mmCIF file of C-alpha atoms in Angstrom:
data_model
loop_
_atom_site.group_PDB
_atom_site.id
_atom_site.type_symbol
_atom_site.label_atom_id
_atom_site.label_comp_id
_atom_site.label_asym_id
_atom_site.label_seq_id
_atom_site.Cartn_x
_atom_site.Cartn_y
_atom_site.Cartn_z
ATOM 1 C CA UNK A 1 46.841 13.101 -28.540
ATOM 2 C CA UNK A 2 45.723 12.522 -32.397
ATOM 3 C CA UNK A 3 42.283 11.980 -31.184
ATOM 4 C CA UNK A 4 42.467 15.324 -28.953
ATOM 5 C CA UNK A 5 43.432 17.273 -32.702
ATOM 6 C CA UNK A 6 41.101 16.273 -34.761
ATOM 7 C CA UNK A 7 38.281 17.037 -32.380
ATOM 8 C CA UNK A 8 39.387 20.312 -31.603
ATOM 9 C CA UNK A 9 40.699 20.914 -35.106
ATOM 10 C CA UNK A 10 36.310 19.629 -35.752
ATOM 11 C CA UNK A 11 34.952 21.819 -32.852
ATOM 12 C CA UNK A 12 36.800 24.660 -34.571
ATOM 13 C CA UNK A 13 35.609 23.992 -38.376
ATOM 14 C CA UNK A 14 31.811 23.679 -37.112
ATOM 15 C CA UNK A 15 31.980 26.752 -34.925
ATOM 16 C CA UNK A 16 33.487 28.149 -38.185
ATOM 17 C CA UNK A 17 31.224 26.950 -40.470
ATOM 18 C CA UNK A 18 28.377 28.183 -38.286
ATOM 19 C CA UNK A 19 29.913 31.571 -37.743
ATOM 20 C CA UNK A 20 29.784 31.758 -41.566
ATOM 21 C CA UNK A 21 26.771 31.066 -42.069
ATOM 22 C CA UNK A 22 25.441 33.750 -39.627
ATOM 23 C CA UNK A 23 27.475 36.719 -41.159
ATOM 24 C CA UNK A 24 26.352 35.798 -44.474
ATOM 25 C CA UNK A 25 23.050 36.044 -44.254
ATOM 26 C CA UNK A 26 21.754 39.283 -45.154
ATOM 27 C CA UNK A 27 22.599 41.819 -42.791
ATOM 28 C CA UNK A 28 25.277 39.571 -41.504
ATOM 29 C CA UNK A 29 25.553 39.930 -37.447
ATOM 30 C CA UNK A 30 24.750 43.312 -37.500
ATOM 31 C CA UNK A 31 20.756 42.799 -38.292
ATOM 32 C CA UNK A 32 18.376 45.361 -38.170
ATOM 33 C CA UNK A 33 20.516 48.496 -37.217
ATOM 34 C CA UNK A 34 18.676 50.759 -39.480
ATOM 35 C CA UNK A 35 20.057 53.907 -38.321
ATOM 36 C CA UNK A 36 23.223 53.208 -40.754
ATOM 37 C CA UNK A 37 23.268 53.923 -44.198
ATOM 38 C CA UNK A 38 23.210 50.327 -46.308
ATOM 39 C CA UNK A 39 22.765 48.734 -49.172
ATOM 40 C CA UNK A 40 20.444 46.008 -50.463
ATOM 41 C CA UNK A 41 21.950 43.601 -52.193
ATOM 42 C CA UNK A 42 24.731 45.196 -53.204
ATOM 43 C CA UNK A 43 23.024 48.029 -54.727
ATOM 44 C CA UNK A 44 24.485 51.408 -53.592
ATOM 45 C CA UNK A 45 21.012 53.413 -54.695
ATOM 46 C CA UNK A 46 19.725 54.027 -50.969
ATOM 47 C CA UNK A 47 23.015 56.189 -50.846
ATOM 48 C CA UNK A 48 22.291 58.354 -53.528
ATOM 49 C CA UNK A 49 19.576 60.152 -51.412
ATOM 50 C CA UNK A 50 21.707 60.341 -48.082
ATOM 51 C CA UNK A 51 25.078 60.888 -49.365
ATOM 52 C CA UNK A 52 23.362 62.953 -52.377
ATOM 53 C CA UNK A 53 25.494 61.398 -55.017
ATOM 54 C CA UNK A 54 24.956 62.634 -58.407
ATOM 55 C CA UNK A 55 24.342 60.337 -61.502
ATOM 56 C CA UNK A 56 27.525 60.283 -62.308
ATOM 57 C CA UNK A 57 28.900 59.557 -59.076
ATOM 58 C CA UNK A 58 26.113 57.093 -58.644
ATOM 59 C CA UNK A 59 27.041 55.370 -61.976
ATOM 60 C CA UNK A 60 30.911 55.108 -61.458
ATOM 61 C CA UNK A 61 30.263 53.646 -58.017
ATOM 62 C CA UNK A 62 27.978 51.121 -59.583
ATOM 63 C CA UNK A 63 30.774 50.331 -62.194
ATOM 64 C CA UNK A 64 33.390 49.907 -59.850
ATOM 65 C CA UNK A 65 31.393 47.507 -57.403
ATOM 66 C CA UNK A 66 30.495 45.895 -60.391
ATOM 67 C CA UNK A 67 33.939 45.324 -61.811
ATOM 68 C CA UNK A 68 35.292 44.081 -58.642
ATOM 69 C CA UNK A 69 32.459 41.858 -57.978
ATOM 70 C CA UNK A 70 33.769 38.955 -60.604
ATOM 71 C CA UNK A 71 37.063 39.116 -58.649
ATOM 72 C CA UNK A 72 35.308 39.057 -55.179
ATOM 73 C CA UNK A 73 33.475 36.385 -55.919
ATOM 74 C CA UNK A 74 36.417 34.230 -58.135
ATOM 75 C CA UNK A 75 38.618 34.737 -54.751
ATOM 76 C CA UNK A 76 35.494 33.458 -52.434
ATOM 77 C CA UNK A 77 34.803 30.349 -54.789
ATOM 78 C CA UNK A 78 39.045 29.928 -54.014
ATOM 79 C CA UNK A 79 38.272 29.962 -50.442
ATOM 80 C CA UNK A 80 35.604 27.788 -50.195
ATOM 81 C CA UNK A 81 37.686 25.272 -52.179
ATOM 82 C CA UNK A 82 40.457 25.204 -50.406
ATOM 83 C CA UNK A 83 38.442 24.803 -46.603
ATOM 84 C CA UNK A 84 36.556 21.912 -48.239
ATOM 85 C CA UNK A 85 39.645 20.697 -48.837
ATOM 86 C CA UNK A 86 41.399 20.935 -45.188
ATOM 87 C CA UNK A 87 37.812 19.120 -44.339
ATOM 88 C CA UNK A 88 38.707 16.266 -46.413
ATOM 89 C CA UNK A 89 42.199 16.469 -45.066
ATOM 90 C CA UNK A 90 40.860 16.679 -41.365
ATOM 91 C CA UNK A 91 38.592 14.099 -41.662
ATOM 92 C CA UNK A 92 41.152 11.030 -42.820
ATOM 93 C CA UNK A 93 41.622 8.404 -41.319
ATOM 94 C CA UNK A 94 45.295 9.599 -40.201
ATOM 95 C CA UNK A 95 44.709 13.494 -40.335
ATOM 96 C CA UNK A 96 48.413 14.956 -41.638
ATOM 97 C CA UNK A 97 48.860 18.562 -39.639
ATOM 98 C CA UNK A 98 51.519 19.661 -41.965
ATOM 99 C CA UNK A 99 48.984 19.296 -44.605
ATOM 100 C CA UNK A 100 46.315 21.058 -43.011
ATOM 101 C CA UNK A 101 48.120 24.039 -41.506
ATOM 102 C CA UNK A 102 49.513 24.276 -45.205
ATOM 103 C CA UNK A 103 45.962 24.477 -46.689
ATOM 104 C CA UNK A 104 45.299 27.030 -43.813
ATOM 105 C CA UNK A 105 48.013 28.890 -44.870
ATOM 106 C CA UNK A 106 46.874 28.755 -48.496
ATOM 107 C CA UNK A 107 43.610 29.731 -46.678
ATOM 108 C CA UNK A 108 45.339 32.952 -45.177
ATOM 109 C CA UNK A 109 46.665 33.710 -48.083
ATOM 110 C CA UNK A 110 43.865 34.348 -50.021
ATOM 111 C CA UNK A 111 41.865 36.020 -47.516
ATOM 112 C CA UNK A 112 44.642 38.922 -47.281
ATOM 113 C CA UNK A 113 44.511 39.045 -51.501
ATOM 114 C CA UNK A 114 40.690 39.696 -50.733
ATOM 115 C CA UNK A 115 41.361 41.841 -48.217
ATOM 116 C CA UNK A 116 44.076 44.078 -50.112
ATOM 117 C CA UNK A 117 41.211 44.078 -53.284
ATOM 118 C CA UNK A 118 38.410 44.893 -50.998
ATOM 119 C CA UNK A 119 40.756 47.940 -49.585
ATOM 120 C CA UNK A 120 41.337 48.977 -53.829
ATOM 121 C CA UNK A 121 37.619 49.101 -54.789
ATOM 122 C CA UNK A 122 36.793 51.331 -51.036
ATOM 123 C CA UNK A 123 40.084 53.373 -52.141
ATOM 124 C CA UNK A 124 38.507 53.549 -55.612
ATOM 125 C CA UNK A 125 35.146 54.591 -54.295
ATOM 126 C CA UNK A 126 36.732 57.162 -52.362
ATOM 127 C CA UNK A 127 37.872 59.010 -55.428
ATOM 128 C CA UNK A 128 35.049 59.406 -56.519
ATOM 129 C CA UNK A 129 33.076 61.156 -53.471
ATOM 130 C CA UNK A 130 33.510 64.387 -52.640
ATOM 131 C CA UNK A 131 35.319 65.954 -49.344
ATOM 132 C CA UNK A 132 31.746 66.184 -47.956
ATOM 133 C CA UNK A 133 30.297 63.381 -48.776
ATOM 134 C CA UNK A 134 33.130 61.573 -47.124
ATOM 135 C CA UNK A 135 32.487 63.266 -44.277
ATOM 136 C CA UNK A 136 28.529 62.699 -44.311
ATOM 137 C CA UNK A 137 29.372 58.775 -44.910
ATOM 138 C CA UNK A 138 31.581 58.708 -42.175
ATOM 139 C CA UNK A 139 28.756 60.659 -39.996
ATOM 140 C CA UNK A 140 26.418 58.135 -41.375
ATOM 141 C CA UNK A 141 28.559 54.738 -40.334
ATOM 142 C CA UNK A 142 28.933 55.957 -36.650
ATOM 143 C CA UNK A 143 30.576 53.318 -34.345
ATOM 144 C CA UNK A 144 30.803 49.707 -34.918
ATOM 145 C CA UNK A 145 32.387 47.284 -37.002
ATOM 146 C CA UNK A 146 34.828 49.130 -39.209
ATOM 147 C CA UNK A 147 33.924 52.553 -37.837
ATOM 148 C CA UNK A 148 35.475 55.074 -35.104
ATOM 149 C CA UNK A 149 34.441 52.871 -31.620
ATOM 150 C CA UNK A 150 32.508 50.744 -30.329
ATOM 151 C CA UNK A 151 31.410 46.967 -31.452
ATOM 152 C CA UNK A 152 33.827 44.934 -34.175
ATOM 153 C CA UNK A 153 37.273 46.210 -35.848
ATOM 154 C CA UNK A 154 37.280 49.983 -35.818
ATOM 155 C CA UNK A 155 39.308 52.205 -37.601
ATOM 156 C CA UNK A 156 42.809 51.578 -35.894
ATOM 157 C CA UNK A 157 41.759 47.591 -35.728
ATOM 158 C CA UNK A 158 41.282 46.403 -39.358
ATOM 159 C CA UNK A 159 39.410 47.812 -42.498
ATOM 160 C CA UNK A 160 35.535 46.187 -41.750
ATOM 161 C CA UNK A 161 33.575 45.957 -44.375
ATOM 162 C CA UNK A 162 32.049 49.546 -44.642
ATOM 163 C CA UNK A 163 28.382 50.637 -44.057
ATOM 164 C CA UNK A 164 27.459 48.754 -46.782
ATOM 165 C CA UNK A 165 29.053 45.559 -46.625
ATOM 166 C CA UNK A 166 30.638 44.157 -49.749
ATOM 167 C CA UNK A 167 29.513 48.147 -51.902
ATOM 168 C CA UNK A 168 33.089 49.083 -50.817
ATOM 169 C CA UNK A 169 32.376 52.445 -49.105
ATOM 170 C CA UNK A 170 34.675 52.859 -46.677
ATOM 171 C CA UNK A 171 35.286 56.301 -44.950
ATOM 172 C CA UNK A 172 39.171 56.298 -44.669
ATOM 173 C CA UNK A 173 39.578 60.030 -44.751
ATOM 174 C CA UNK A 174 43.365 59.340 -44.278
ATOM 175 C CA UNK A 175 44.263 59.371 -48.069
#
């Protein structure tokens, strides 16, 4: 029974670990669906033209992405700690479950934190956009992940990442 665990608990950390992998890369899953507005590597200019942002705008977007990025990336570097940790845990000789669905729960834990601070920056992004330029980004995501319908966790599912990935530009016109 044991034995039966730790392979599925194995199964479940590669398909994990290769799931990862994939949505990382750039573009994550959604590859080569240019008819959404995006961002290159975490640089919001490309918006500026379709959402016409003004300098300003442009600048305090760039600011906030930029302030939030240090956390972001503190609370990933906690992440990946902690799952090479259950690794370690779930490849002992004698795998302890307690101490492994602990860690996961650590695991959880942080995720929502960098969930909740994801949803601040997007809230904080908001602010700064216009009425209409909500509405054109919103035009602009159209359906998939973290839009209306279609493909991924829409609107009433989760908050997806917004059309630009980690930017933070999420259309919730639901203030």
């Amino acid at each position: 029974m044991l034995k039966k665990s730790v392979v599925v608990a194995l199964v479940g950390l590669l398909i994990l670990g290769l799931a990862s992998v994939a949505i990382a890369a750039p573009g994550g899953m959604w590859r080569g669906n240019s008819n959404r507005a995006s961002v290159n590597n975490g640089n919001v200019r490309p918006l500026i033209t379709q959402l016409n942002l003004s300098d300003e705008q442009y600048n305090k977007i760039q600011g906030i992405h930029n302030n939030y990025f240090e956390k972001l990336q503190s609370i990933r570097n906690d992440i990946f700690t902690k799952v090479s940790e259950i690794r370690t845990l779930i490849l002992q000789k004698n795998p302890d479950e307690k101490a492994i669905e602990a860690k996961q729960k650590e695991v959880d834990e942080i995720r929502s934190q960098m969930a909740d601070l994801k949803q601040k920056k997007s809230d904080e992004i908001n602010k700064v956009l216009t009425e209409e330029q909500l509405e054109k980004l919103n035009s602009l995501r159209g359906s998939g992940r973290g839009a209306g319908t279609g493909m991924g966790m829409g609107k009433g599912v989760g908050r997806g990442r917004g059309i630009c990935g980690n930017c933070g530009l999420n259309t919730n016109l639901n203030k």
